[in-house]
XYZ file of C-alpha atoms in Angstrom:
172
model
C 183.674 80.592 58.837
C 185.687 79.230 61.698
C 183.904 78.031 64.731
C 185.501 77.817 68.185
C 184.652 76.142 71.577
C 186.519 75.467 74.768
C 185.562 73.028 77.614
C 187.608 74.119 80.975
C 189.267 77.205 82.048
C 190.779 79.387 79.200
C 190.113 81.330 75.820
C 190.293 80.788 72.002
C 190.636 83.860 70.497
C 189.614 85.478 68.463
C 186.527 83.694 68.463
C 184.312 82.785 66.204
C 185.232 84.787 63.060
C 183.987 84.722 59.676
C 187.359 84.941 57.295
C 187.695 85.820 53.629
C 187.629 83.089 51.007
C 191.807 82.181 50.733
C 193.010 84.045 53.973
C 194.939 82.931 56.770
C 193.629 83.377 60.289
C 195.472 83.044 63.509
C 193.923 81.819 66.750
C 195.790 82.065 70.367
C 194.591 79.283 72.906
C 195.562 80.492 76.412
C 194.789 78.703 80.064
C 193.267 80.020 82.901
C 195.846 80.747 86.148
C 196.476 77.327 87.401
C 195.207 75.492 84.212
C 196.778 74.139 81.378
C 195.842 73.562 77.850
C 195.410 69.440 77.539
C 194.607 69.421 74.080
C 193.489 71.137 71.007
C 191.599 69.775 68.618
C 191.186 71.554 64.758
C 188.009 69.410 62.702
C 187.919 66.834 65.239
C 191.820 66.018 64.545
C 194.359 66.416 68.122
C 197.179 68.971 67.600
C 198.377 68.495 71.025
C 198.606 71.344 74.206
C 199.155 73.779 71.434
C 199.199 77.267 72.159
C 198.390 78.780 68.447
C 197.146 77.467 65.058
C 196.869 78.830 61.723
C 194.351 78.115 59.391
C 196.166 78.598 56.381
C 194.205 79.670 52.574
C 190.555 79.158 54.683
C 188.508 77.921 51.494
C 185.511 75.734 53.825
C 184.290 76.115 57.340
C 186.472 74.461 59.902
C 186.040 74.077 63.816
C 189.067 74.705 66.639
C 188.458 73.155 70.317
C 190.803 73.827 73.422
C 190.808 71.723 76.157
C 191.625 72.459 79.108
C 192.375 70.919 82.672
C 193.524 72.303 86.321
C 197.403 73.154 85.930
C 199.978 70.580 87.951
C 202.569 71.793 90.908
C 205.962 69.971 91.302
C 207.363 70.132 94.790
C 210.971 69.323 94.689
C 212.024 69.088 98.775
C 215.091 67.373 99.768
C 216.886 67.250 103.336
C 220.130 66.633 104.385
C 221.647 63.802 106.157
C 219.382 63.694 109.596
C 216.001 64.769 108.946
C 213.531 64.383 106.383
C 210.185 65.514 104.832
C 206.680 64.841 105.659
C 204.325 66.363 103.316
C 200.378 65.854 103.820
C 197.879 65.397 102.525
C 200.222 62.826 100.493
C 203.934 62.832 98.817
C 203.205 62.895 94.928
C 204.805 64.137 92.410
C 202.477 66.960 91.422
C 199.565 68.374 93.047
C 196.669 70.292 91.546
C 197.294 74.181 91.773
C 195.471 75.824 94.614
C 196.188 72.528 96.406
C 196.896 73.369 100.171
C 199.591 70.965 101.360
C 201.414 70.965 105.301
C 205.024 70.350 104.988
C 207.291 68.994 108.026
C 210.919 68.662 108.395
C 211.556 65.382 110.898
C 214.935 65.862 112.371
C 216.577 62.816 114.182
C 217.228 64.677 117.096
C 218.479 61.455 119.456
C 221.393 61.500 116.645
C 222.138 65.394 117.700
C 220.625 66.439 114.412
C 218.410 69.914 114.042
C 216.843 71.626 111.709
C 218.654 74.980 111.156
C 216.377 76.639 107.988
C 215.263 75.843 104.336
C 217.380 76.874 101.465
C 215.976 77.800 97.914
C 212.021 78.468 97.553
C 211.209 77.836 100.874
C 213.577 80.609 102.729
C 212.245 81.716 106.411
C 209.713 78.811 106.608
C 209.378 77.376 109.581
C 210.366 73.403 110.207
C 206.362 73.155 109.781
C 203.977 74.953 107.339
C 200.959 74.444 105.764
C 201.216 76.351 102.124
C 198.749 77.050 99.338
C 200.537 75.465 95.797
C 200.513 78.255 93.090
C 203.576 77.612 91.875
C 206.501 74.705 91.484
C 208.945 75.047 94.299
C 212.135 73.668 94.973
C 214.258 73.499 98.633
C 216.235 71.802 101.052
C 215.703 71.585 104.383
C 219.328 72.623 106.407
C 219.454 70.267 108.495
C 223.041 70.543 110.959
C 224.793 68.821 113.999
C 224.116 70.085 117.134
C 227.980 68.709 118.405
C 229.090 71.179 115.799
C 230.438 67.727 113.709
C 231.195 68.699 110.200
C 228.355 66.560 107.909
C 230.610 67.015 104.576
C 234.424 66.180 105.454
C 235.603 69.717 105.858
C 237.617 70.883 108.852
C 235.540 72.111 111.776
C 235.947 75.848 111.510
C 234.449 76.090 115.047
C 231.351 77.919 113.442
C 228.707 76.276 115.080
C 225.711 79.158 113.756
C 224.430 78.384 117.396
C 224.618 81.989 118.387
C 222.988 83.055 121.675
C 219.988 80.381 121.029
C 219.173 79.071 124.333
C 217.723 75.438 124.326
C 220.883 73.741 123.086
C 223.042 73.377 126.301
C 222.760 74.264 129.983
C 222.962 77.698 128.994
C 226.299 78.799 130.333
């Protein structure tokens, strides 16, 4: 007989089973969404954040544990030269999933800089969001010269991606 138990959010399947004297038996440990597994445990011995075990020629009752514990979220956010990021409730390196977080892109606007868009997971955000963490992300905030001064040593192409905005002139 194989006995299983879990503490946290996930499964052990397929249970509690009863195997044949010299069989093998299979069991799948799988999280919760937004968990992870933090360890397994087979007779009281760690395996690690394992994600299957095999009892192998089952001759005497044995015992499988999962552990589990509330899955991690990596923000990777990055700005270019002028601005930078202001995430609250804190800047850490992971946050607990479900974790609502308000991001803010600080531009140094005396310097002429603005903040022109995110690139990468963040597309069509707004320069200030509050977001609910379900998944890693990774983006850079755009951030450009309002003089129309090329930030990376190429040749002003006289593109300025200013279009008809008003705010950034007398308007004429």
């Amino acid at each position: 007989r194989i006995i299983t138990t879990k503490s946290g959010n996930g499964t052990v399947s397929p249970g509690a089973a009863r195997v044949a004297h010299g069989d093998d038996i299979t069991f799948t440990i799988a999280p919760d969404t937004g968990y992870t597994i933090f360890e397994v445990y087979v007779d009281g011995v760690p395996q690690g954040a394992i994600e299957s075990y095999t009892f192998e020629n089952v001759t005497s009752a044995h015992v499988i544990q999962a552990r589990f514990e509330v899955g991690g979220v990596k923000l990777n956010l990055t700005s270019q030269k002028g601005g930078s990021i202001n995430i609250e409730p804190e800047n850490k390196s992971v946050y607990n999933y479900g974790e609502e977080v308000t991001i803010t892109v600080v531009v140094d606007e005396e310097a002429g800089y603005y903040f022109y868009g995110w690139n990468g997971d963040l597309k069509d955000m707004p320069q200030s969001f509050t977001i609910t963490l379900v998944s890693d992300i990774s983006a850079e905030a755009d951030i450009d010269n309002r003089n129309g001064e090329p930030e990376d040593g190429e040749p002003d192409d006289g593109q300025t991606g200013y279009g008809d905005q008003t705010g950034y002139g007398d308007g004429n």
